[in-house]
GROMACS .gro file of C-alpha atoms in nm:
model
  262
    1UNK     CA    1   4.810 -12.962   6.062
    2UNK     CA    2   4.992 -13.264   6.200
    3UNK     CA    3   4.928 -13.280   6.577
    4UNK     CA    4   5.225 -13.515   6.622
    5UNK     CA    5   5.458 -13.250   6.481
    6UNK     CA    6   5.304 -12.995   6.716
    7UNK     CA    7   5.350 -13.226   7.015
    8UNK     CA    8   5.710 -13.298   6.918
    9UNK     CA    9   5.801 -12.930   6.887
   10UNK     CA   10   5.633 -12.851   7.220
   11UNK     CA   11   5.802 -13.145   7.390
   12UNK     CA   12   6.142 -13.024   7.269
   13UNK     CA   13   6.073 -12.668   7.378
   14UNK     CA   14   6.110 -12.558   7.017
   15UNK     CA   15   5.868 -12.269   7.043
   16UNK     CA   16   6.022 -12.059   6.765
   17UNK     CA   17   5.999 -12.354   6.529
   18UNK     CA   18   5.642 -12.413   6.642
   19UNK     CA   19   5.543 -12.063   6.532
   20UNK     CA   20   5.723 -12.115   6.200
   21UNK     CA   21   5.530 -12.438   6.149
   22UNK     CA   22   5.197 -12.276   6.239
   23UNK     CA   23   5.266 -11.985   6.003
   24UNK     CA   24   5.275 -12.227   5.708
   25UNK     CA   25   4.899 -12.261   5.752
   26UNK     CA   26   4.822 -11.893   5.696
   27UNK     CA   27   4.505 -11.828   5.500
   28UNK     CA   28   4.507 -11.624   5.182
   29UNK     CA   29   4.234 -11.394   5.313
   30UNK     CA   30   4.389 -11.336   5.657
   31UNK     CA   31   4.733 -11.272   5.800
   32UNK     CA   32   4.716 -11.565   6.043
   33UNK     CA   33   4.617 -11.935   6.033
   34UNK     CA   34   4.260 -12.040   6.111
   35UNK     CA   35   4.127 -12.024   6.466
   36UNK     CA   36   4.096 -12.403   6.458
   37UNK     CA   37   4.469 -12.447   6.397
   38UNK     CA   38   4.567 -12.187   6.653
   39UNK     CA   39   4.335 -12.335   6.913
   40UNK     CA   40   4.476 -12.681   6.845
   41UNK     CA   41   4.824 -12.553   6.926
   42UNK     CA   42   4.702 -12.379   7.242
   43UNK     CA   43   4.512 -12.684   7.365
   44UNK     CA   44   4.812 -12.906   7.308
   45UNK     CA   45   5.045 -12.668   7.489
   46UNK     CA   46   4.808 -12.637   7.784
   47UNK     CA   47   4.789 -13.014   7.813
   48UNK     CA   48   5.166 -13.075   7.795
   49UNK     CA   49   5.322 -12.780   7.978
   50UNK     CA   50   5.323 -12.665   8.339
   51UNK     CA   51   5.263 -12.301   8.434
   52UNK     CA   52   5.628 -12.197   8.422
   53UNK     CA   53   5.673 -12.355   8.080
   54UNK     CA   54   5.358 -12.184   7.955
   55UNK     CA   55   5.493 -11.849   8.074
   56UNK     CA   56   5.824 -11.917   7.897
   57UNK     CA   57   5.640 -12.009   7.578
   58UNK     CA   58   5.426 -11.695   7.603
   59UNK     CA   59   5.740 -11.482   7.642
   60UNK     CA   60   5.894 -11.651   7.340
   61UNK     CA   61   5.587 -11.594   7.124
   62UNK     CA   62   5.560 -11.234   7.243
   63UNK     CA   63   5.922 -11.170   7.143
   64UNK     CA   64   5.854 -11.295   6.790
   65UNK     CA   65   5.595 -11.020   6.755
   66UNK     CA   66   5.403 -11.154   6.455
   67UNK     CA   67   5.022 -11.140   6.462
   68UNK     CA   68   5.003 -11.518   6.499
   69UNK     CA   69   5.257 -11.533   6.781
   70UNK     CA   70   5.096 -11.243   6.967
   71UNK     CA   71   4.752 -11.403   6.949
   72UNK     CA   72   4.887 -11.723   7.099
   73UNK     CA   73   5.093 -11.542   7.361
   74UNK     CA   74   4.785 -11.349   7.479
   75UNK     CA   75   4.597 -11.669   7.555
   76UNK     CA   76   4.896 -11.838   7.710
   77UNK     CA   77   4.950 -11.539   7.940
   78UNK     CA   78   4.585 -11.554   8.042
   79UNK     CA   79   4.637 -11.909   8.170
   80UNK     CA   80   4.920 -11.811   8.406
   81UNK     CA   81   4.794 -11.479   8.540
   82UNK     CA   82   4.862 -11.569   8.902
   83UNK     CA   83   5.223 -11.653   8.824
   84UNK     CA   84   5.303 -11.288   8.763
   85UNK     CA   85   5.000 -11.055   8.766
   86UNK     CA   86   5.180 -10.733   8.675
   87UNK     CA   87   5.373 -10.890   8.390
   88UNK     CA   88   5.068 -11.061   8.239
   89UNK     CA   89   4.863 -10.743   8.259
   90UNK     CA   90   5.143 -10.542   8.096
   91UNK     CA   91   5.173 -10.790   7.810
   92UNK     CA   92   4.797 -10.804   7.751
   93UNK     CA   93   4.779 -10.425   7.746
   94UNK     CA   94   5.047 -10.422   7.479
   95UNK     CA   95   4.874 -10.685   7.266
   96UNK     CA   96   4.532 -10.520   7.304
   97UNK     CA   97   4.674 -10.203   7.149
   98UNK     CA   98   4.811 -10.380   6.840
   99UNK     CA   99   4.749 -10.223   6.500
  100UNK     CA  100   4.582 -10.537   6.363
  101UNK     CA  101   4.214 -10.592   6.451
  102UNK     CA  102   4.245 -10.971   6.461
  103UNK     CA  103   4.519 -10.952   6.722
  104UNK     CA  104   4.302 -10.718   6.926
  105UNK     CA  105   4.016 -10.969   6.909
  106UNK     CA  106   4.237 -11.239   7.055
  107UNK     CA  107   4.352 -10.998   7.325
  108UNK     CA  108   3.988 -10.936   7.419
  109UNK     CA  109   3.932 -11.310   7.444
  110UNK     CA  110   4.240 -11.348   7.662
  111UNK     CA  111   4.127 -11.062   7.885
  112UNK     CA  112   3.789 -11.231   7.924
  113UNK     CA  113   3.963 -11.557   8.012
  114UNK     CA  114   4.151 -11.389   8.297
  115UNK     CA  115   3.828 -11.231   8.418
  116UNK     CA  116   3.647 -11.564   8.418
  117UNK     CA  117   3.918 -11.722   8.632
  118UNK     CA  118   4.007 -11.429   8.857
  119UNK     CA  119   3.720 -11.184   8.821
  120UNK     CA  120   3.740 -10.978   9.138
  121UNK     CA  121   4.115 -10.947   9.115
  122UNK     CA  122   4.133 -10.853   8.748
  123UNK     CA  123   3.829 -10.627   8.726
  124UNK     CA  124   4.009 -10.390   8.962
  125UNK     CA  125   4.304 -10.387   8.724
  126UNK     CA  126   4.076 -10.312   8.429
  127UNK     CA  127   3.919 -10.022   8.619
  128UNK     CA  128   4.263  -9.880   8.693
  129UNK     CA  129   4.473  -9.955   8.384
  130UNK     CA  130   4.229 -10.023   8.101
  131UNK     CA  131   3.907  -9.823   8.124
  132UNK     CA  132   4.102  -9.501   8.180
  133UNK     CA  133   4.366  -9.574   7.915
  134UNK     CA  134   4.448  -9.313   7.651
  135UNK     CA  135   4.417  -9.586   7.388
  136UNK     CA  136   4.072  -9.643   7.240
  137UNK     CA  137   4.186  -9.995   7.146
  138UNK     CA  138   4.239 -10.083   7.510
  139UNK     CA  139   3.915  -9.925   7.629
  140UNK     CA  140   3.727 -10.107   7.355
  141UNK     CA  141   3.884 -10.436   7.464
  142UNK     CA  142   3.718 -10.395   7.804
  143UNK     CA  143   3.374 -10.359   7.644
  144UNK     CA  144   3.421 -10.678   7.441
  145UNK     CA  145   3.569 -10.875   7.732
  146UNK     CA  146   3.280 -10.777   7.958
  147UNK     CA  147   3.033 -10.901   7.700
  148UNK     CA  148   3.210 -11.238   7.691
  149UNK     CA  149   3.214 -11.261   8.071
  150UNK     CA  150   2.847 -11.169   8.099
  151UNK     CA  151   2.759 -11.498   7.926
  152UNK     CA  152   2.833 -11.673   8.257
  153UNK     CA  153   2.537 -11.485   8.410
  154UNK     CA  154   2.705 -11.470   8.750
  155UNK     CA  155   2.513 -11.236   8.978
  156UNK     CA  156   2.824 -11.167   9.185
  157UNK     CA  157   2.987 -11.005   8.879
  158UNK     CA  158   2.696 -10.778   8.795
  159UNK     CA  159   2.776 -10.465   8.997
  160UNK     CA  160   3.139 -10.452   8.888
  161UNK     CA  161   3.050 -10.511   8.524
  162UNK     CA  162   2.800 -10.227   8.518
  163UNK     CA  163   3.037  -9.998   8.705
  164UNK     CA  164   3.288 -10.034   8.421
  165UNK     CA  165   3.015 -10.004   8.157
  166UNK     CA  166   2.897  -9.679   8.317
  167UNK     CA  167   3.239  -9.528   8.249
  168UNK     CA  168   3.253  -9.659   7.892
  169UNK     CA  169   2.906  -9.522   7.816
  170UNK     CA  170   3.055  -9.171   7.824
  171UNK     CA  171   3.345  -9.259   7.594
  172UNK     CA  172   3.346  -9.043   7.280
  173UNK     CA  173   3.562  -9.281   7.075
  174UNK     CA  174   3.370  -9.411   6.772
  175UNK     CA  175   3.559  -9.741   6.803
  176UNK     CA  176   3.447  -9.788   7.163
  177UNK     CA  177   3.089  -9.686   7.087
  178UNK     CA  178   3.069  -9.921   6.789
  179UNK     CA  179   3.141 -10.212   7.022
  180UNK     CA  180   2.939 -10.094   7.322
  181UNK     CA  181   2.574 -10.000   7.272
  182UNK     CA  182   2.453 -10.256   7.019
  183UNK     CA  183   2.724 -10.516   7.077
  184UNK     CA  184   2.839 -10.541   7.439
  185UNK     CA  185   2.514 -10.418   7.593
  186UNK     CA  186   2.244 -10.495   7.337
  187UNK     CA  187   2.361 -10.842   7.239
  188UNK     CA  188   2.538 -10.908   7.568
  189UNK     CA  189   2.429 -10.758   7.897
  190UNK     CA  190   2.065 -10.715   7.794
  191UNK     CA  191   2.051 -11.086   7.715
  192UNK     CA  192   2.234 -11.212   8.023
  193UNK     CA  193   2.137 -10.952   8.286
  194UNK     CA  194   1.802 -10.831   8.150
  195UNK     CA  195   1.650 -10.685   8.467
  196UNK     CA  196   1.957 -10.486   8.564
  197UNK     CA  197   2.018 -10.371   8.206
  198UNK     CA  198   1.662 -10.247   8.165
  199UNK     CA  199   1.694 -10.056   8.491
  200UNK     CA  200   2.022  -9.902   8.371
  201UNK     CA  201   1.873  -9.813   8.031
  202UNK     CA  202   1.601  -9.616   8.205
  203UNK     CA  203   1.873  -9.431   8.397
  204UNK     CA  204   2.094  -9.376   8.093
  205UNK     CA  205   1.812  -9.274   7.861
  206UNK     CA  206   1.788  -8.920   7.994
  207UNK     CA  207   2.153  -8.862   8.074
  208UNK     CA  208   2.291  -8.517   8.004
  209UNK     CA  209   2.579  -8.682   7.820
  210UNK     CA  210   2.513  -8.724   7.447
  211UNK     CA  211   2.747  -9.025   7.421
  212UNK     CA  212   2.532  -9.208   7.676
  213UNK     CA  213   2.211  -9.125   7.489
  214UNK     CA  214   2.367  -9.233   7.158
  215UNK     CA  215   2.460  -9.569   7.309
  216UNK     CA  216   2.106  -9.613   7.442
  217UNK     CA  217   1.965  -9.559   7.092
  218UNK     CA  218   2.203  -9.819   6.954
  219UNK     CA  219   2.113 -10.076   7.221
  220UNK     CA  220   1.769 -10.102   7.061
  221UNK     CA  221   1.921 -10.170   6.718
  222UNK     CA  222   2.050 -10.507   6.841
  223UNK     CA  223   1.854 -10.829   6.796
  224UNK     CA  224   1.796 -10.849   7.171
  225UNK     CA  225   1.709 -10.480   7.198
  226UNK     CA  226   1.436 -10.517   6.937
  227UNK     CA  227   1.246 -10.741   7.178
  228UNK     CA  228   1.177 -10.438   7.398
  229UNK     CA  229   0.955 -10.248   7.154
  230UNK     CA  230   0.743 -10.049   7.400
  231UNK     CA  231   1.033  -9.916   7.605
  232UNK     CA  232   1.247  -9.869   7.296
  233UNK     CA  233   0.995  -9.668   7.099
  234UNK     CA  234   0.921  -9.440   7.394
  235UNK     CA  235   1.290  -9.357   7.425
  236UNK     CA  236   1.369  -9.344   7.054
  237UNK     CA  237   1.079  -9.116   6.964
  238UNK     CA  238   1.184  -8.880   7.242
  239UNK     CA  239   1.530  -8.871   7.084
  240UNK     CA  240   1.394  -8.747   6.750
  241UNK     CA  241   1.390  -8.399   6.906
  242UNK     CA  242   1.721  -8.442   7.087
  243UNK     CA  243   1.950  -8.139   7.091
  244UNK     CA  244   2.237  -8.353   6.959
  245UNK     CA  245   2.238  -8.438   6.589
  246UNK     CA  246   2.419  -8.770   6.636
  247UNK     CA  247   2.162  -8.886   6.890
  248UNK     CA  248   1.878  -8.787   6.656
  249UNK     CA  249   2.038  -8.976   6.368
  250UNK     CA  250   2.099  -9.284   6.584
  251UNK     CA  251   1.733  -9.286   6.688
  252UNK     CA  252   1.614  -9.245   6.328
  253UNK     CA  253   1.844  -9.522   6.210
  254UNK     CA  254   1.721  -9.763   6.477
  255UNK     CA  255   1.354  -9.682   6.415
  256UNK     CA  256   1.407  -9.733   6.040
  257UNK     CA  257   1.563 -10.072   6.112
  258UNK     CA  258   1.257 -10.169   6.318
  259UNK     CA  259   1.024 -10.058   6.036
  260UNK     CA  260   1.213 -10.267   5.780
  261UNK     CA  261   1.182 -10.576   5.996
  262UNK     CA  262   0.814 -10.520   6.070
   0.00000   0.00000   0.00000
């Protein structure tokens, strides 16, 4: 990619042509260009444009509607959240529910970016519009975004993060669960908020809700979860007699994984 061409197109406000140029770098194995090329365009735009121009560019890319343009628009919108909160949230909700998984990944990253810049403002929006959404794609985006945000290890964020996680723990969507127990909690919150996560695990472990217990079993299948052998085995062995077949199978699967590593 020629950065000078990118700069020229941005400088001329030729955003449609910029997307056309970027699309020429699509990879054979994916439907969009590499993350390196897309990030290069985003970095250049952020360095050359003011907030209003970024919003205009985001609107332009959103209107194109291709996977590449939607990925870029999500991250541009995240940079100008304060310019129009309701509009940015509406656009990100739309992108997070896209049929393509790669677009949804970029939406999760954009959502995390807004949280990192405006946490206490945007977490309230996620609790209202996202966690309770009818779309499993949108609910799953929250789980992924919270994992990304947890890397900052900010104590002030902890209570709000776990409040949202508590709701997601009861979600019966397989897509949400796949990205919650082992991923968002096991390889995320357990690593960055260990004391609070351990306390929550002990609360969740004997929940009456089978989705919660299933997620607990999967937490211990993560690389970080495997470090807590004593606690994990006590919980997992108790799950072998669980009344729910899915919980029993999750416990067996995790214990088998531990045995293979040992």
